[in-house]
Amino acid sequence: MTTRARRERRQALPRTPQGLPEYDWKTAPADQLATRRQLRAAGLRPGGHDPVAILRCKACATRPARTCTRPAYLYRVDLAKPVRPMTLAREAALDAAMAARTTCPVCRRRYHHVLPLRTLGCCLECWDGTPADPATYIPAPAAHQLAA
């Protein structure tokens, strides 16, 4: 019997050292359990219930005694609820949050990508003079020039 055959037979049994059953990579029952991302892809959310199992990563599947460093929590599909619909207020809040991450505080341009505000504090053009491609940002709003 090869090592691979022994390992595949052993993977089907869940382990319970942390209180929750643990499944190796691709051994969890897919019709009953799913990760958060799998639920989201199906238009569902956990619905407030706690995880019922742990999915060990692919690298830890060959080391049964090792504690997994990248576990994924599994939730029951039958207890999952549908995702709440996007409201106008939630959409406005998400847009304001993204505007804070993509707007340069110095030149007030809103870029199409997230700026390195933690490290540089502004866009690259304001930081070191590197010219930005005009296709990568929305120009800053013009100041009002009232005639009266």
PDB file of C-alpha atoms in Angstrom:
ATOM      1  CA  MET A   1       0.000   0.000   0.000  1.00  0.00           C
ATOM      2  CA  THR A   2       1.447   3.351  -0.976  1.00  0.00           C
ATOM      3  CA  THR A   3       1.829   6.337   1.321  1.00  0.00           C
ATOM      4  CA  ARG A   4      -0.734   8.247  -0.702  1.00  0.00           C
ATOM      5  CA  ALA A   5      -3.385   5.553  -0.272  1.00  0.00           C
ATOM      6  CA  ARG A   6      -2.787   5.413   3.489  1.00  0.00           C
ATOM      7  CA  ARG A   7      -2.962   9.197   3.751  1.00  0.00           C
ATOM      8  CA  GLU A   8      -6.225   9.419   1.783  1.00  0.00           C
ATOM      9  CA  ARG A   9      -7.827   6.769   3.969  1.00  0.00           C
ATOM     10  CA  ARG A  10      -6.713   8.556   7.124  1.00  0.00           C
ATOM     11  CA  GLN A  11      -7.941  11.989   5.886  1.00  0.00           C
ATOM     12  CA  ALA A  12     -11.567  10.929   5.878  1.00  0.00           C
ATOM     13  CA  LEU A  13     -11.692  10.783   9.687  1.00  0.00           C
ATOM     14  CA  PRO A  14     -12.158  14.127  11.459  1.00  0.00           C
ATOM     15  CA  ARG A  15      -9.820  14.969  14.342  1.00  0.00           C
ATOM     16  CA  THR A  16     -11.023  16.787  17.474  1.00  0.00           C
ATOM     17  CA  PRO A  17      -8.062  18.236  19.415  1.00  0.00           C
ATOM     18  CA  GLN A  18      -9.491  21.789  19.553  1.00  0.00           C
ATOM     19  CA  GLY A  19     -13.051  20.869  20.431  1.00  0.00           C
ATOM     20  CA  LEU A  20     -14.258  21.140  16.822  1.00  0.00           C
ATOM     21  CA  PRO A  21     -13.928  18.334  14.292  1.00  0.00           C
ATOM     22  CA  GLU A  22     -11.072  18.898  11.865  1.00  0.00           C
ATOM     23  CA  TYR A  23     -11.151  17.861   8.230  1.00  0.00           C
ATOM     24  CA  ASP A  24      -8.234  17.699   5.861  1.00  0.00           C
ATOM     25  CA  TRP A  25      -8.246  19.387   2.481  1.00  0.00           C
ATOM     26  CA  LYS A  26     -11.177  18.223   0.282  1.00  0.00           C
ATOM     27  CA  THR A  27     -12.503  15.685   2.811  1.00  0.00           C
ATOM     28  CA  ALA A  28     -15.317  17.720   4.401  1.00  0.00           C
ATOM     29  CA  PRO A  29     -18.852  16.942   3.221  1.00  0.00           C
ATOM     30  CA  ALA A  30     -19.378  19.670   0.607  1.00  0.00           C
ATOM     31  CA  ASP A  31     -23.170  19.404   0.653  1.00  0.00           C
ATOM     32  CA  GLN A  32     -23.361  20.018   4.423  1.00  0.00           C
ATOM     33  CA  LEU A  33     -20.414  22.296   5.304  1.00  0.00           C
ATOM     34  CA  ALA A  34     -18.951  25.356   3.592  1.00  0.00           C
ATOM     35  CA  THR A  35     -16.464  28.142   4.313  1.00  0.00           C
ATOM     36  CA  ARG A  36     -17.487  31.807   4.450  1.00  0.00           C
ATOM     37  CA  ARG A  37     -16.283  32.366   0.892  1.00  0.00           C
ATOM     38  CA  GLN A  38     -18.214  29.372  -0.383  1.00  0.00           C
ATOM     39  CA  LEU A  39     -21.341  30.597   1.387  1.00  0.00           C
ATOM     40  CA  ARG A  40     -20.866  34.075  -0.088  1.00  0.00           C
ATOM     41  CA  ALA A  41     -20.454  32.647  -3.592  1.00  0.00           C
ATOM     42  CA  ALA A  42     -23.767  30.861  -3.112  1.00  0.00           C
ATOM     43  CA  GLY A  43     -25.447  34.087  -1.940  1.00  0.00           C
ATOM     44  CA  LEU A  44     -25.550  33.009   1.716  1.00  0.00           C
ATOM     45  CA  ARG A  45     -24.076  34.140   5.052  1.00  0.00           C
ATOM     46  CA  PRO A  46     -23.438  32.200   8.283  1.00  0.00           C
ATOM     47  CA  GLY A  47     -26.493  33.804   9.876  1.00  0.00           C
ATOM     48  CA  GLY A  48     -25.032  34.255  13.336  1.00  0.00           C
ATOM     49  CA  HIS A  49     -24.228  30.657  14.155  1.00  0.00           C
ATOM     50  CA  ASP A  50     -20.747  29.555  15.191  1.00  0.00           C
ATOM     51  CA  PRO A  51     -18.479  27.351  13.055  1.00  0.00           C
ATOM     52  CA  VAL A  52     -19.058  23.641  13.439  1.00  0.00           C
ATOM     53  CA  ALA A  53     -15.747  22.326  12.052  1.00  0.00           C
ATOM     54  CA  ILE A  54     -12.259  23.345  10.986  1.00  0.00           C
ATOM     55  CA  LEU A  55     -10.788  22.747   7.533  1.00  0.00           C
ATOM     56  CA  ARG A  56      -7.044  22.210   7.583  1.00  0.00           C
ATOM     57  CA  CYS A  57      -4.965  23.702   4.766  1.00  0.00           C
ATOM     58  CA  LYS A  58      -3.472  21.650   1.970  1.00  0.00           C
ATOM     59  CA  ALA A  59       0.054  21.864   3.408  1.00  0.00           C
ATOM     60  CA  CYS A  60      -1.023  20.471   6.790  1.00  0.00           C
ATOM     61  CA  ALA A  61      -2.871  17.531   5.247  1.00  0.00           C
ATOM     62  CA  THR A  62       0.381  15.567   5.056  1.00  0.00           C
ATOM     63  CA  ARG A  63       1.304  16.338   8.690  1.00  0.00           C
ATOM     64  CA  PRO A  64      -1.497  15.029  10.928  1.00  0.00           C
ATOM     65  CA  ALA A  65       0.237  15.831  14.241  1.00  0.00           C
ATOM     66  CA  ARG A  66       0.987  19.423  13.284  1.00  0.00           C
ATOM     67  CA  THR A  67      -1.302  22.283  14.331  1.00  0.00           C
ATOM     68  CA  CYS A  68      -2.608  23.990  11.224  1.00  0.00           C
ATOM     69  CA  THR A  69      -1.452  27.589  10.797  1.00  0.00           C
ATOM     70  CA  ARG A  70      -4.102  28.526   8.199  1.00  0.00           C
ATOM     71  CA  PRO A  71      -7.359  26.896   9.239  1.00  0.00           C
ATOM     72  CA  ALA A  72     -10.672  27.738   7.636  1.00  0.00           C
ATOM     73  CA  TYR A  73     -13.844  27.506   9.646  1.00  0.00           C
ATOM     74  CA  LEU A  74     -16.740  25.515   8.239  1.00  0.00           C
ATOM     75  CA  TYR A  75     -20.397  26.468   8.701  1.00  0.00           C
ATOM     76  CA  ARG A  76     -23.545  24.432   8.194  1.00  0.00           C
ATOM     77  CA  VAL A  77     -25.215  25.173   4.871  1.00  0.00           C
ATOM     78  CA  ASP A  78     -28.711  24.353   6.128  1.00  0.00           C
ATOM     79  CA  LEU A  79     -28.469  27.049   8.851  1.00  0.00           C
ATOM     80  CA  ALA A  80     -27.123  29.721   6.489  1.00  0.00           C
ATOM     81  CA  LYS A  81     -29.312  32.699   5.668  1.00  0.00           C
ATOM     82  CA  PRO A  82     -29.488  34.747   2.465  1.00  0.00           C
ATOM     83  CA  VAL A  83     -27.170  37.728   2.124  1.00  0.00           C
ATOM     84  CA  ARG A  84     -28.783  41.008   3.080  1.00  0.00           C
ATOM     85  CA  PRO A  85     -29.485  43.208   0.046  1.00  0.00           C
ATOM     86  CA  MET A  86     -27.332  46.263  -0.597  1.00  0.00           C
ATOM     87  CA  THR A  87     -29.114  49.440   0.468  1.00  0.00           C
ATOM     88  CA  LEU A  88     -28.395  52.968  -0.721  1.00  0.00           C
ATOM     89  CA  ALA A  89     -27.065  53.928   2.722  1.00  0.00           C
ATOM     90  CA  ARG A  90     -24.674  50.952   2.805  1.00  0.00           C
ATOM     91  CA  GLU A  91     -23.517  51.699  -0.732  1.00  0.00           C
ATOM     92  CA  ALA A  92     -22.872  55.349   0.202  1.00  0.00           C
ATOM     93  CA  ALA A  93     -20.914  54.264   3.293  1.00  0.00           C
ATOM     94  CA  LEU A  94     -18.764  51.875   1.243  1.00  0.00           C
ATOM     95  CA  ASP A  95     -18.133  54.575  -1.355  1.00  0.00           C
ATOM     96  CA  ALA A  96     -17.081  57.033   1.370  1.00  0.00           C
ATOM     97  CA  ALA A  97     -14.709  54.447   2.843  1.00  0.00           C
ATOM     98  CA  MET A  98     -13.165  53.743  -0.565  1.00  0.00           C
ATOM     99  CA  ALA A  99     -12.920  57.467  -1.289  1.00  0.00           C
ATOM    100  CA  ALA A 100     -10.849  57.892   1.869  1.00  0.00           C
ATOM    101  CA  ARG A 101      -8.436  55.180   0.683  1.00  0.00           C
ATOM    102  CA  THR A 102      -8.168  56.385  -2.918  1.00  0.00           C
ATOM    103  CA  THR A 103      -8.087  60.179  -2.545  1.00  0.00           C
ATOM    104  CA  CYS A 104      -4.770  61.971  -2.123  1.00  0.00           C
ATOM    105  CA  PRO A 105      -4.996  64.421   0.804  1.00  0.00           C
ATOM    106  CA  VAL A 106      -2.507  66.812  -0.843  1.00  0.00           C
ATOM    107  CA  CYS A 107      -3.737  67.195  -4.429  1.00  0.00           C
ATOM    108  CA  ARG A 108      -7.326  65.898  -3.781  1.00  0.00           C
ATOM    109  CA  ARG A 109      -7.275  63.594  -6.847  1.00  0.00           C
ATOM    110  CA  ARG A 110      -9.233  60.380  -6.540  1.00  0.00           C
ATOM    111  CA  TYR A 111      -7.289  57.492  -8.033  1.00  0.00           C
ATOM    112  CA  HIS A 112      -8.649  54.220  -9.379  1.00  0.00           C
ATOM    113  CA  HIS A 113      -6.357  52.275  -7.005  1.00  0.00           C
ATOM    114  CA  VAL A 114      -5.659  52.370  -3.275  1.00  0.00           C
ATOM    115  CA  LEU A 115      -2.937  54.823  -2.292  1.00  0.00           C
ATOM    116  CA  PRO A 116      -0.076  54.049   0.138  1.00  0.00           C
ATOM    117  CA  LEU A 117      -1.364  56.532   2.710  1.00  0.00           C
ATOM    118  CA  ARG A 118       0.121  54.715   5.725  1.00  0.00           C
ATOM    119  CA  THR A 119       3.660  54.774   4.392  1.00  0.00           C
ATOM    120  CA  LEU A 120       3.786  57.834   2.139  1.00  0.00           C
ATOM    121  CA  GLY A 121       0.751  59.825   3.193  1.00  0.00           C
ATOM    122  CA  CYS A 122      -0.040  60.931  -0.364  1.00  0.00           C
ATOM    123  CA  CYS A 123       0.131  59.833  -3.996  1.00  0.00           C
ATOM    124  CA  LEU A 124       3.454  59.188  -5.755  1.00  0.00           C
ATOM    125  CA  GLU A 125       3.220  62.400  -7.759  1.00  0.00           C
ATOM    126  CA  CYS A 126       2.962  64.485  -4.588  1.00  0.00           C
ATOM    127  CA  TRP A 127       5.589  62.366  -2.813  1.00  0.00           C
ATOM    128  CA  ASP A 128       8.461  62.355  -5.298  1.00  0.00           C
ATOM    129  CA  GLY A 129       7.189  64.024  -8.457  1.00  0.00           C
ATOM    130  CA  THR A 130       6.579  60.842 -10.439  1.00  0.00           C
ATOM    131  CA  PRO A 131       4.034  61.883 -13.068  1.00  0.00           C
ATOM    132  CA  ALA A 132       0.732  60.051 -12.832  1.00  0.00           C
ATOM    133  CA  ASP A 133      -1.056  58.865 -15.928  1.00  0.00           C
ATOM    134  CA  PRO A 134      -4.241  60.960 -16.323  1.00  0.00           C
ATOM    135  CA  ALA A 135      -6.184  57.757 -17.020  1.00  0.00           C
ATOM    136  CA  THR A 136      -5.496  56.505 -13.461  1.00  0.00           C
ATOM    137  CA  TYR A 137      -7.278  59.264 -11.555  1.00  0.00           C
ATOM    138  CA  ILE A 138     -10.286  61.529 -11.496  1.00  0.00           C
ATOM    139  CA  PRO A 139      -9.280  65.196 -11.360  1.00  0.00           C
ATOM    140  CA  ALA A 140      -9.850  67.109  -8.154  1.00  0.00           C
ATOM    141  CA  PRO A 141     -13.138  68.985  -7.966  1.00  0.00           C
ATOM    142  CA  ALA A 142     -12.734  72.559  -9.154  1.00  0.00           C
ATOM    143  CA  ALA A 143     -13.083  75.359  -6.636  1.00  0.00           C
ATOM    144  CA  HIS A 144     -16.166  77.470  -7.174  1.00  0.00           C
ATOM    145  CA  GLN A 145     -15.411  80.641  -9.090  1.00  0.00           C
ATOM    146  CA  LEU A 146     -18.457  82.770  -8.364  1.00  0.00           C
ATOM    147  CA  ALA A 147     -18.833  85.871 -10.483  1.00  0.00           C
ATOM    148  CA  ALA A 148     -20.580  87.901  -7.829  1.00  0.00           C
TER     149      ALA A 148
END
